[in-house]
XYZ file of C-alpha atoms in Angstrom:
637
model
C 153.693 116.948 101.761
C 152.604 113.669 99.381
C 149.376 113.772 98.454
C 147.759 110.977 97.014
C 145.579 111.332 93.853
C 141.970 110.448 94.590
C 140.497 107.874 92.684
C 137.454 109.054 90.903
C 133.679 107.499 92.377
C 132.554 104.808 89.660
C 128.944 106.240 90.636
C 130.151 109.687 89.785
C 132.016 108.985 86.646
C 128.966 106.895 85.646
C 126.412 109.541 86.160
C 128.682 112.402 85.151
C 128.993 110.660 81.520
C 125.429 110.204 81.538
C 124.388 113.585 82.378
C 126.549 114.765 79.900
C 124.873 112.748 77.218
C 121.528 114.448 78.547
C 123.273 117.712 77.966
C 124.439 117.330 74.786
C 121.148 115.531 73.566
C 119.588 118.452 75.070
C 121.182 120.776 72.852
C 121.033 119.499 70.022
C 117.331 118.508 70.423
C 117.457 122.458 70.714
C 119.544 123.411 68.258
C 117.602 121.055 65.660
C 114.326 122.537 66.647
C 115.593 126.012 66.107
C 117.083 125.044 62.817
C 113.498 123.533 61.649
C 111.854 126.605 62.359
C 114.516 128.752 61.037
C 114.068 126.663 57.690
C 110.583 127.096 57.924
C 110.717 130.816 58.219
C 112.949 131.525 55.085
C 111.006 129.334 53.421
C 107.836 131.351 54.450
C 109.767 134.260 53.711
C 110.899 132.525 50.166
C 107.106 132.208 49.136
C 106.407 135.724 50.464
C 109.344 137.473 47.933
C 107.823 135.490 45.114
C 104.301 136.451 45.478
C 105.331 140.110 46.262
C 107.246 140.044 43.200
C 104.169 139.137 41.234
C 101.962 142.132 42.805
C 105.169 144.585 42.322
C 104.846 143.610 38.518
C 101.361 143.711 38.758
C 101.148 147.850 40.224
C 104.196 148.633 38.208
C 102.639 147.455 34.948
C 99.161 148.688 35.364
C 100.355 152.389 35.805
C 102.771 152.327 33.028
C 99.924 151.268 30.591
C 97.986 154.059 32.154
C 100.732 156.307 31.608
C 102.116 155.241 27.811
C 98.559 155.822 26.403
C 98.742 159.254 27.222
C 101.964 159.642 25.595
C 99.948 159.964 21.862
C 97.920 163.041 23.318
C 101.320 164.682 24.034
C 102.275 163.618 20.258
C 99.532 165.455 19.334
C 99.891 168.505 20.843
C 103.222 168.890 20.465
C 102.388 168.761 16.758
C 99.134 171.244 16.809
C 99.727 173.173 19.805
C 96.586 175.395 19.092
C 94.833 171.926 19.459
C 90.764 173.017 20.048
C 88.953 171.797 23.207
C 86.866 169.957 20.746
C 89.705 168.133 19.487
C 91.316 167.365 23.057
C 88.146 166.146 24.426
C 87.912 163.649 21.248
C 90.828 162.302 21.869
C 91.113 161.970 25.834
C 87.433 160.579 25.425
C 89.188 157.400 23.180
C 92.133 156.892 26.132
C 89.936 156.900 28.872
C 87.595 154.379 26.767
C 90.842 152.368 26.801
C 91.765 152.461 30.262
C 89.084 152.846 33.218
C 91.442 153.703 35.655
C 92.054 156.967 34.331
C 89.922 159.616 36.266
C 90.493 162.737 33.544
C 93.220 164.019 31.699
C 94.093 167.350 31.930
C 95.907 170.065 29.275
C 98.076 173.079 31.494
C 99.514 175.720 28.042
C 101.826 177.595 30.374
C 101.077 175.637 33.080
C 97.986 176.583 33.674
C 94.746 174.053 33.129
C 92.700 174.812 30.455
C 90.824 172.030 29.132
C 89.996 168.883 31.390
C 88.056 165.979 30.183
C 85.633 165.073 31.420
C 84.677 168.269 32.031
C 81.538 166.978 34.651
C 82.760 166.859 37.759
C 86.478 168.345 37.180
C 84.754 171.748 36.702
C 87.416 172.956 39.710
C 90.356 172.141 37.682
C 90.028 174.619 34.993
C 91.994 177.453 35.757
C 94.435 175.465 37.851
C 97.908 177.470 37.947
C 100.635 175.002 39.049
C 102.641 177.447 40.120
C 101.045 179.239 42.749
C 100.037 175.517 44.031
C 102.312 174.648 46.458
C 101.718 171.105 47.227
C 102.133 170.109 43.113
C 104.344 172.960 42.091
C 107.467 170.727 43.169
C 106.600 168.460 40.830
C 105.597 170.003 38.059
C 109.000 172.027 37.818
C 110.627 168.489 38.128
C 108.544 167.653 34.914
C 109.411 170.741 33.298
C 113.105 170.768 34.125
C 113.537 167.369 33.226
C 111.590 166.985 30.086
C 110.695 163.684 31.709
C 107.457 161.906 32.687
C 106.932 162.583 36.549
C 104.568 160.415 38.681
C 103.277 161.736 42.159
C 100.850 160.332 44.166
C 98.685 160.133 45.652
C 97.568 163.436 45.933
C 94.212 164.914 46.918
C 92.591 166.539 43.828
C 90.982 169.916 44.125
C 87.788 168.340 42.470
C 87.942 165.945 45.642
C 89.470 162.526 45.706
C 92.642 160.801 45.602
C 94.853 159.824 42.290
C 97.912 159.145 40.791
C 98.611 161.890 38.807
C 101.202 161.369 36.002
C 102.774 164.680 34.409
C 103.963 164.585 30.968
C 106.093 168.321 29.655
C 104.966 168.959 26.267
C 107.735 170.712 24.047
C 106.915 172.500 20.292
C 109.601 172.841 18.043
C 109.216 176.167 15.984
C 109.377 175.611 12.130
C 112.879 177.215 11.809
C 114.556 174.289 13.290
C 115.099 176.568 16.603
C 115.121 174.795 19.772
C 112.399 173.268 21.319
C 110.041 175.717 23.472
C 107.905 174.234 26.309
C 104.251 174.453 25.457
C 102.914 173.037 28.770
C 102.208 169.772 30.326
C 99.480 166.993 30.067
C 98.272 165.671 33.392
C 97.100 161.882 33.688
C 94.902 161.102 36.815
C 94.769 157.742 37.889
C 92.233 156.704 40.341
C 94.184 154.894 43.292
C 91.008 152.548 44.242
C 90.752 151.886 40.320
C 94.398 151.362 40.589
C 94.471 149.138 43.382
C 91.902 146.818 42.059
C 93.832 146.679 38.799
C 96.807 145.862 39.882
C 95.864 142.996 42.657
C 96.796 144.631 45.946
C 93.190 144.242 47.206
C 93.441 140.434 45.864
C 96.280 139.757 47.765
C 95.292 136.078 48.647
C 97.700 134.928 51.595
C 99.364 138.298 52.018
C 98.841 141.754 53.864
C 100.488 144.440 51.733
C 101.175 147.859 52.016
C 102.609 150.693 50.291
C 104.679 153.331 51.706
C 106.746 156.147 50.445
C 110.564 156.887 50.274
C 112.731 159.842 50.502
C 115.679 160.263 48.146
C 117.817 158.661 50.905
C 115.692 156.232 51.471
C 113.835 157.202 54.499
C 110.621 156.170 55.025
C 107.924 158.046 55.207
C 103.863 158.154 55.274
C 101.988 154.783 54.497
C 99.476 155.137 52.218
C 97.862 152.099 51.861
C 97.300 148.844 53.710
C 97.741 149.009 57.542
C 100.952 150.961 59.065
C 101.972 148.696 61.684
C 102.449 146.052 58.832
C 106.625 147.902 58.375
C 106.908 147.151 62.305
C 106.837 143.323 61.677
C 109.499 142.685 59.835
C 107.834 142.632 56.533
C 109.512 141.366 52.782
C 110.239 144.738 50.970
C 111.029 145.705 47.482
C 111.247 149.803 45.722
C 108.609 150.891 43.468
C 110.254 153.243 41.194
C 107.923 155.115 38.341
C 108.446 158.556 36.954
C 110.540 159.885 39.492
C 108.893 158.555 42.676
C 109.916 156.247 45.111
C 107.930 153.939 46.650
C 107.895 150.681 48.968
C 105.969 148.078 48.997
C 106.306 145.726 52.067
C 104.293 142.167 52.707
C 104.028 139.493 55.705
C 101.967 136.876 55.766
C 97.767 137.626 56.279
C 98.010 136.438 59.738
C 101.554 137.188 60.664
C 104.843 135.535 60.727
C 104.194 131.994 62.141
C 106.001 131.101 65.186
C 106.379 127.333 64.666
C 106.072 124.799 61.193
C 102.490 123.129 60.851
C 104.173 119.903 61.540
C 106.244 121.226 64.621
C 104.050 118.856 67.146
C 105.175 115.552 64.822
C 108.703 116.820 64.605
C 109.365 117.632 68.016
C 107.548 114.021 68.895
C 110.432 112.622 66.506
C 112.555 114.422 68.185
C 111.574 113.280 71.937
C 111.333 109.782 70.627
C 115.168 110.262 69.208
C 116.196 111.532 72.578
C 114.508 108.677 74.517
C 116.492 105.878 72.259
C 119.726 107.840 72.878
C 119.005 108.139 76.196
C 116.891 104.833 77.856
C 119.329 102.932 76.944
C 121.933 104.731 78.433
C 119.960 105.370 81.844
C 119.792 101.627 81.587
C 122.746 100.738 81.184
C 124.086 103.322 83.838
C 121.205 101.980 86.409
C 122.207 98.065 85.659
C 126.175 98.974 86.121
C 125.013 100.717 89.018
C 122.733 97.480 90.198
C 125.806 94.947 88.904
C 127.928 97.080 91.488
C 125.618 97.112 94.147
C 125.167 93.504 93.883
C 128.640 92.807 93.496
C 129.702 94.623 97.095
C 127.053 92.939 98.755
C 128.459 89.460 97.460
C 131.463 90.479 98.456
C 130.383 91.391 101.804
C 128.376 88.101 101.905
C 131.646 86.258 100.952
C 134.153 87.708 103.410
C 131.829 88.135 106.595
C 129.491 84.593 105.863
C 130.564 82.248 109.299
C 130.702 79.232 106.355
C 133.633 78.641 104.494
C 133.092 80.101 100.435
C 135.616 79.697 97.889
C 135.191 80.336 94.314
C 137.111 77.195 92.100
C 138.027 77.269 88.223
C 135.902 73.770 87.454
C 138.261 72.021 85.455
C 141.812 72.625 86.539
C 139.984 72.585 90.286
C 142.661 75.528 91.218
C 140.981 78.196 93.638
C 140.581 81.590 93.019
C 138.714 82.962 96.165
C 138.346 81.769 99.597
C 136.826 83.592 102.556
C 138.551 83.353 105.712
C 135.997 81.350 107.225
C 137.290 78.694 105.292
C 140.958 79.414 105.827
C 140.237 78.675 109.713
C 138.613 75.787 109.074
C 141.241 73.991 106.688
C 143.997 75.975 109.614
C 145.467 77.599 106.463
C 145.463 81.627 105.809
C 143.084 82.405 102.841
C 146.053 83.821 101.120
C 148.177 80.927 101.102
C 145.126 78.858 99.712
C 144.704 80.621 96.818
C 147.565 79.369 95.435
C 146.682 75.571 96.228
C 144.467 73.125 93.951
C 141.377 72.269 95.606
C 142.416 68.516 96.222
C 144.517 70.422 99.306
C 141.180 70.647 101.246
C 138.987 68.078 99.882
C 139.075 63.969 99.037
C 136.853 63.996 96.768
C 138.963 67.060 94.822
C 135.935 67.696 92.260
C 132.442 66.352 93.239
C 130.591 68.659 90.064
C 132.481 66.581 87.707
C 129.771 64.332 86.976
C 126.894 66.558 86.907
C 126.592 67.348 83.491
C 122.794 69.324 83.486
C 122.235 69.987 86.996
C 124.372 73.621 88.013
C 123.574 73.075 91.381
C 124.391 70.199 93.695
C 124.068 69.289 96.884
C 124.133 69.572 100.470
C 126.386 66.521 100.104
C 127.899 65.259 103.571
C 131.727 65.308 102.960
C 135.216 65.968 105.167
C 137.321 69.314 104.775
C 141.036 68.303 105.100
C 142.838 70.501 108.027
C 146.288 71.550 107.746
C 147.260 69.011 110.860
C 146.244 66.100 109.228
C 142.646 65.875 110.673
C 139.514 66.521 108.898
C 136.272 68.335 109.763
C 132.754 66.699 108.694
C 130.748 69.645 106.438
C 127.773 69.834 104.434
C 128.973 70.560 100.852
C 126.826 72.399 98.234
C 127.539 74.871 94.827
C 126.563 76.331 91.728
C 128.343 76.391 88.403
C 128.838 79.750 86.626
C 130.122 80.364 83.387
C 131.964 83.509 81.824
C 132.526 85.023 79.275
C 134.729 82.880 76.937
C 133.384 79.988 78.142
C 135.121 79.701 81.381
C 133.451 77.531 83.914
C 133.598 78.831 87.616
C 132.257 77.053 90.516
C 131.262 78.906 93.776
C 131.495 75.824 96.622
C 129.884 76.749 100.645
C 131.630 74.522 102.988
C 129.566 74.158 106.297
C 131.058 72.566 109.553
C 129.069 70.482 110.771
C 130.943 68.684 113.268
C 128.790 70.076 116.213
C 126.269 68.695 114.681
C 127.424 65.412 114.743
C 129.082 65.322 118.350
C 124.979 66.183 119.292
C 123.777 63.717 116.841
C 125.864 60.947 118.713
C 125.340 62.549 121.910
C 121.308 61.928 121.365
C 121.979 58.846 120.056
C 123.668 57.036 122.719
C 121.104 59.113 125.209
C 118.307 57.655 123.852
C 120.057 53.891 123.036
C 121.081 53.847 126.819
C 118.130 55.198 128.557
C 116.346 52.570 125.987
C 118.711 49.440 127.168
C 117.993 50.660 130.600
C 114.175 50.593 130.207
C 113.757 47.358 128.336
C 115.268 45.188 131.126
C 112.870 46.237 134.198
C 109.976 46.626 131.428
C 110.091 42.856 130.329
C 110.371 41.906 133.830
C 107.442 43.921 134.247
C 105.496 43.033 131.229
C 106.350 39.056 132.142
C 105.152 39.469 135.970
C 101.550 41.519 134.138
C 101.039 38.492 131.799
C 101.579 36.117 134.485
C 99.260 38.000 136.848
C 96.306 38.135 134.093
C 96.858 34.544 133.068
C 96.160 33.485 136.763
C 99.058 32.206 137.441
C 99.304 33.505 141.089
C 95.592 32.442 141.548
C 92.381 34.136 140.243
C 92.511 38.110 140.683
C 88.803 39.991 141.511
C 87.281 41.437 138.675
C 88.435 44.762 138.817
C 91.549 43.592 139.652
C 91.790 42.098 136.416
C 90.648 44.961 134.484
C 93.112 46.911 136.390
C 96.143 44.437 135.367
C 94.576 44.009 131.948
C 95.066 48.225 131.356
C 98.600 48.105 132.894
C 99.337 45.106 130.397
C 98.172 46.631 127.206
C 100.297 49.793 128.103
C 103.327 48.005 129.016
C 103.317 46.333 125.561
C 102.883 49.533 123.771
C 106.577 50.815 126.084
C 107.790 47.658 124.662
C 106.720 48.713 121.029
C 107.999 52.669 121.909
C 111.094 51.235 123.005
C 111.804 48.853 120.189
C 111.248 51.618 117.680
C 113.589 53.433 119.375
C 116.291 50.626 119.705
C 115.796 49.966 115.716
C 115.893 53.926 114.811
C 119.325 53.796 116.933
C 120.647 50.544 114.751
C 119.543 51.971 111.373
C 121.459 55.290 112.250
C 123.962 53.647 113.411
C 124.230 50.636 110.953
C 124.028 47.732 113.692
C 120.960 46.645 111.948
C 121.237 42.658 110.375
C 119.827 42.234 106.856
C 119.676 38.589 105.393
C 118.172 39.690 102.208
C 117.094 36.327 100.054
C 114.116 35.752 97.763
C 111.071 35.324 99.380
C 107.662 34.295 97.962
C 105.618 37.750 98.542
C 101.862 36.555 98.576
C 102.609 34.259 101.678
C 104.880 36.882 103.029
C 101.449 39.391 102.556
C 99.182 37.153 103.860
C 100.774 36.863 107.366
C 101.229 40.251 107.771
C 97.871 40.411 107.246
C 96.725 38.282 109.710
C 99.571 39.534 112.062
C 97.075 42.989 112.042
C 93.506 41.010 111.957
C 93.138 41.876 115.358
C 94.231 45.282 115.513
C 92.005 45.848 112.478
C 89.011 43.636 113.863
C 89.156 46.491 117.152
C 89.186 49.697 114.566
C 86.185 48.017 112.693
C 88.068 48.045 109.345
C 88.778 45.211 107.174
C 91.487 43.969 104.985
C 91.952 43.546 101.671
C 94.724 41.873 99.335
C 94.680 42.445 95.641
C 97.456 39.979 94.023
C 98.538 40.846 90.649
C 102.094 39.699 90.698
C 101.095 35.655 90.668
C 103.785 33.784 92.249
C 106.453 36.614 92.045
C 109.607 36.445 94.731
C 111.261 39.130 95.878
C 114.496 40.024 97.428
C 114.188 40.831 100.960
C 114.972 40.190 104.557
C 111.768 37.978 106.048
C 111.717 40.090 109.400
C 112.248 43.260 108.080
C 109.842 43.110 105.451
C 107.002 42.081 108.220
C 107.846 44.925 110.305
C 107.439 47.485 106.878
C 104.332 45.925 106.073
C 102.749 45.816 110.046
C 104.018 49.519 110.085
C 101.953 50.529 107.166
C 98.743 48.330 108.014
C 98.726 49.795 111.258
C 98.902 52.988 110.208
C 96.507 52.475 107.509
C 94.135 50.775 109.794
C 94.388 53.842 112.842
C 93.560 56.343 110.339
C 90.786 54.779 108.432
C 86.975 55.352 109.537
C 84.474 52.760 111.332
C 83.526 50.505 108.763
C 86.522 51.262 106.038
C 88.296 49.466 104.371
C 92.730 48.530 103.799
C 93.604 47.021 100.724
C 96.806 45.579 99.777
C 98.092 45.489 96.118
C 101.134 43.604 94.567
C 102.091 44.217 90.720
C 105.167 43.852 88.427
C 106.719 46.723 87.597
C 109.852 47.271 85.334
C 111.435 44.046 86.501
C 110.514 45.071 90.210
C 107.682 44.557 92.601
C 105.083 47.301 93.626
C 103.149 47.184 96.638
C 100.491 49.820 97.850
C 98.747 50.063 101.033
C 95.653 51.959 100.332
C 93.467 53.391 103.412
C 89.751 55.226 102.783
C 91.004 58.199 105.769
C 90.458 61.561 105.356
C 94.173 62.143 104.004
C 97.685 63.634 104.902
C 97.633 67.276 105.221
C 98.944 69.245 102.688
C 101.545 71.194 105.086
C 102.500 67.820 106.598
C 103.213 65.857 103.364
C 107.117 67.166 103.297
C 107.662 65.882 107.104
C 105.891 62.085 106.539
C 109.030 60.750 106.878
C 110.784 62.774 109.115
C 111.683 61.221 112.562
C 109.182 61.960 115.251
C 106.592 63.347 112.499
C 103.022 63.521 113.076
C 100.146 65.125 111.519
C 98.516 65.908 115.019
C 101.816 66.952 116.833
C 99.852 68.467 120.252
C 99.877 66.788 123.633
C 96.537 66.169 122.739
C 96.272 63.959 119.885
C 93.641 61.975 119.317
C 96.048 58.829 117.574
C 98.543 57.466 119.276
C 102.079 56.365 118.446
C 105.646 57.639 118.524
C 106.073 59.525 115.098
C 109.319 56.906 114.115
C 107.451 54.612 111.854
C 107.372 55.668 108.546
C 110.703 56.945 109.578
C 112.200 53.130 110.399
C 110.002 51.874 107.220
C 111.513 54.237 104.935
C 115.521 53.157 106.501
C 114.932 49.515 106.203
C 113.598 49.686 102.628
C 116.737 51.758 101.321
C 118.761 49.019 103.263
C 116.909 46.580 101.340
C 117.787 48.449 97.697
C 113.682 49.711 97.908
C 112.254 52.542 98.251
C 108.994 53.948 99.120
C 106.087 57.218 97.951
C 102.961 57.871 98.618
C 100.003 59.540 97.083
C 96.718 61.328 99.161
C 93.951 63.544 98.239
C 91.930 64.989 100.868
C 88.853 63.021 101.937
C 89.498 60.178 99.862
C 92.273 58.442 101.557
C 96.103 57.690 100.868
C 98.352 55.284 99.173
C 101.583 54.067 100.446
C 103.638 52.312 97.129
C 106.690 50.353 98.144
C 109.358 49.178 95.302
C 111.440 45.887 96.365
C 113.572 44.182 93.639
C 112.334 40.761 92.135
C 114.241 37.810 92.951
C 114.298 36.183 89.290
């Protein structure tokens, strides 16, 4: 059987490589951490060896002085060896002046004591035989067999206490050159409190210290000073060896081994801050890959499933390089085969972004899609430009049929341009037969005959004005509307427009107003047309001014054109109408139950025949103040 190799997830490979970054950061974070504080500790341990080496020195040397001064006693005696307790106690009583930590010294002919000084207190000594004491026998042979110096200690003294005690053998050469005979030994006894104090171990400073002894192989045995848990804690050690003994002395720090550096909060912050640079940016970058893909499928989604027609176009060489198949249905060409083709295949105007040098974005533009038949399809054209890496300029184009849109269009135009037609012949007849009946021309009607006739009269004329502005909206979509645009002298063109609306105004009990600041100025329009912008704006202006207000008219040069404004003191456009003003059928009040009248197509018509006159037209309003109308029209020089 063939199986296929799977192609690894993106979003796993992503994460996976991530992850492993966090592992490996991880560790070493750890490993560096452990490092530090294994530094720390041999450096701790560094200090500890030196300073231990100093109190070693310091214990080692202060018995040894203790020790060498008794060494000219032994002289002595081994040259009188019938030396007088007078004559000992003189000379022990100049070594201990020497040398405070000496408790007594002691004289054993035949190993046996027999003169101790001072004799006050040591009265229990005298008469000491070393060898039927078991405890100090040991060493004394040692001493004896050796001919050597032999430290013990500490011991407990019979006199009471505790001491070093330091055994020198005494040997007396007889006068015929025989060999040496042993006369005795000399005993030293060093006070261990004395001792300690000399020596530094109770001035320890930063260190706990104790001392313990050793076997000759080494094994440990009793401590005898400091505390005895101190050789469970992993403590510095060095040998103490003096006159035959054996001895360790072990250290740690006064409050222990410390777990963690002094600065281990500041290194591990350096060390989460290290971890978060390695890492954010990674994360980021894994999250925005992530987000790019994400964003990228749903584009692509959007593309291929969007019911408009997308293609994606190289801008200058206008070749395509994506289309949707939207867009292959509506050219009748598969979206394959169109990726191959320029993008003059599909549209006449092959590349309408050419000329928009700043703007990325253009349109909705009306334009045709070319079908594969021949035919063409009317769409709504708009795009972005994009550019790539390397400077490559892509342009993503949205093609929307809109040739429903237009059938309905026309279809509502030639409804409402028929049914208009149809209207305006049996209104005029009807209009005609009103005016004829209120002018008394079929004899004189009762009074509220009249008024009756007068009502149906005023509202047949405003049909005749709804149908009109229907008839012109028709022409200007259409463009069936005449224009015989010539110069015109504006202020008389004004002034009749004015007193076209004197009436209407007279009835709203607002008055008009004309401001000329253009002089004798012409400009180039069509005579009828302009009269039915400027009757469109007075009335307007008039219907939504107050009682008592006021409609003034302005005319001013400006930039080789002509401005007018038509300024009314109402209460102001809305500010969610003000997009709509010139929308057909647009009204502020849109209800059934609107207090002004009219058919929402005026502005709409005003704005249509001022483009077709090259014009143009804005307006400004703030809210209870009133609003401005300003209408550009080219001057006829």
């Amino acid at each position: 059987m063939n199986l296929r190799k799977r192609k690894p997830d993106v979003r796993t490979v992503l994460w996976g490589g991530w992850l492993c970054v966090l592992l490996v950061t991880v560790l070493g974070v750890r490993v560096l951490d452990q490092q530090h504080r294994d530094s720390y500790q041999q450096q701790v341990r560094g200090d500890v060896t030196r300073e231990l080496s100093i109190l070693r020195a310091q214990f080692e040397g202060a018995i040894g002085e203790n020790l060498q001064v008794v060494q000219g006693l032994v002289a002595v005696i081994s040259s009188d060896p019938d030396i007088t307790p007078h004559r000992f106690a003189s000379i022990a009583s100049a070594i201990l002046a020497q040398k405070q930590e000496l408790r007594n010294i002691g004289a054993a002919p035949d190993m046996v004591i027999r003169m101790v000084h001072p004799l006050a207190g040591n009265e229990a000594a005298l008469g000491l035989d070393y060898r039927k004491n078991a405890l100090q026998w040991p060493k004394v042979r040692q001493a004896a067999e050796t001919g050597e110096l032999v430290l013990d200690g500490p011991v407990d003294l019979v006199q009471g206490g505790e001491a070093f005690i330091g055994r020198v053998p005494v040997f007396v050469a007889p006068a015929s050159g025989e060999e040496r005979v042993l006369w005795g030994l000399v005993s030293a006894v060093i006070d261990v409190e004395a001792l300690y104090r000399e020596a530094g171990l109770y001035q320890s400073g930063n260190l706990a210290v104790a001392l313990r002894t050793l076997g000759n192989d080494a094994v440990p045995g009793e401590v005898f000073f400091g505390p005895a848990g101190l050789f469970r804690q992993q403590p510095v050690t060095m040998p103490v060896v003096l006159g035959g003994s054996r001895w360790q002395l072990g250290a740690t720090p006064a409050g222990g081994w410390p777990t963690h550096p002094p600065d281990v909060v500041r290194f591990r912050a350096l060390l989460l801050l290290a971890s978060a640079l390695i890492l954010l940016p990674g994360l980021g970058m894994t999250l925005s890959i992530q987000r790019e893909r994400k964003s990228r499928r749903r584009l692509q989604s959007q593309f291929e499933l969007s019911p408009q027609g997308m293609a994606l176009v190289e801008s200058h060489s206008g070749r395509l390089l994506r289309v949707n198949a939207s867009l292959g249905a509506m050219t009748g060409v598969d979206a394959e085969t169109l990726r191959t083709t320029p993008i003059s295949r599909i549209l006449p105007s092959p590349m309408p972004w050419a000329n928009r040098d700043q703007d990325r974005r253009f349109g909705p533009v009306e334009s045709l899609c070319l079908h594969a038949d021949g035919g063409s399809l009317p769409i709504l054209l708009s795009g972005v430009r994009v550019r790539e890496e390397g400077d490559r300029e892509l342009v993503w184009l949205s093609f929307q049929d809109i040739s429903e849109q237009k059938k309905v269009e026309q279809m509502k135009s030639e409804f409402i341009s028929t049914v208009s037609h149809e209207l305006r012949t049996p209104l005029t007849s009807i209009s005609g037969a009103l005016k004829l009946l209120s002018e008394g021309m079929v004899g004189e009607l009762p009074e509220k005959a009249r008024d009756m006739v007068g009502i149906a009269r005023k509202n047949s004329e405003r049909l005749t004005l709804l149908i009109n502005d229907l008839l012109d909206m028709d022409k200007l979509v259409s463009g069936k509307l005449g224009f015989n645009i010539r110069p015109l002298a504006l202020a008389p063109l004004i002034k009749t427009s004015l007193e076209n609306l004197s009436t209407y105004a007279h009835n709203h009990d607002v008055s008009l107003a004309y401001d000329n600041q253009s002089g004798q100025a012409a400009v180039l329009a069509d005579d009828l047309r302009f009269q039915q912008v400027m009757d469109n704006l007075l009335s307007n202006a008039i219907k939504f001014s107050p009682a008592g207000g006021r409609v003034t008219v302005t005319s001013e040069l400006l930039d080789g054109q002509i401005q007018l404004s038509v300024c009314d003191q109402g209460e102001g456009i809305p500010e969610a109408f003000r997009t709509r003003v010139f929308e057909k059928f647009a009204q502020a009040d849109g209800s059934d139950r609107r207090i002004k009248g009219g058919t929402g197509l005026g502005l709409a018509i005003t704005r249509g025949l001022l483009q077709h006159m090259n014009g143009s037209i804005r307006f400004e309003s703030e809210p209870g103040i009133g609003t401005c109308f300003y209408v550009l029209l080219p001057r006829a020089n």
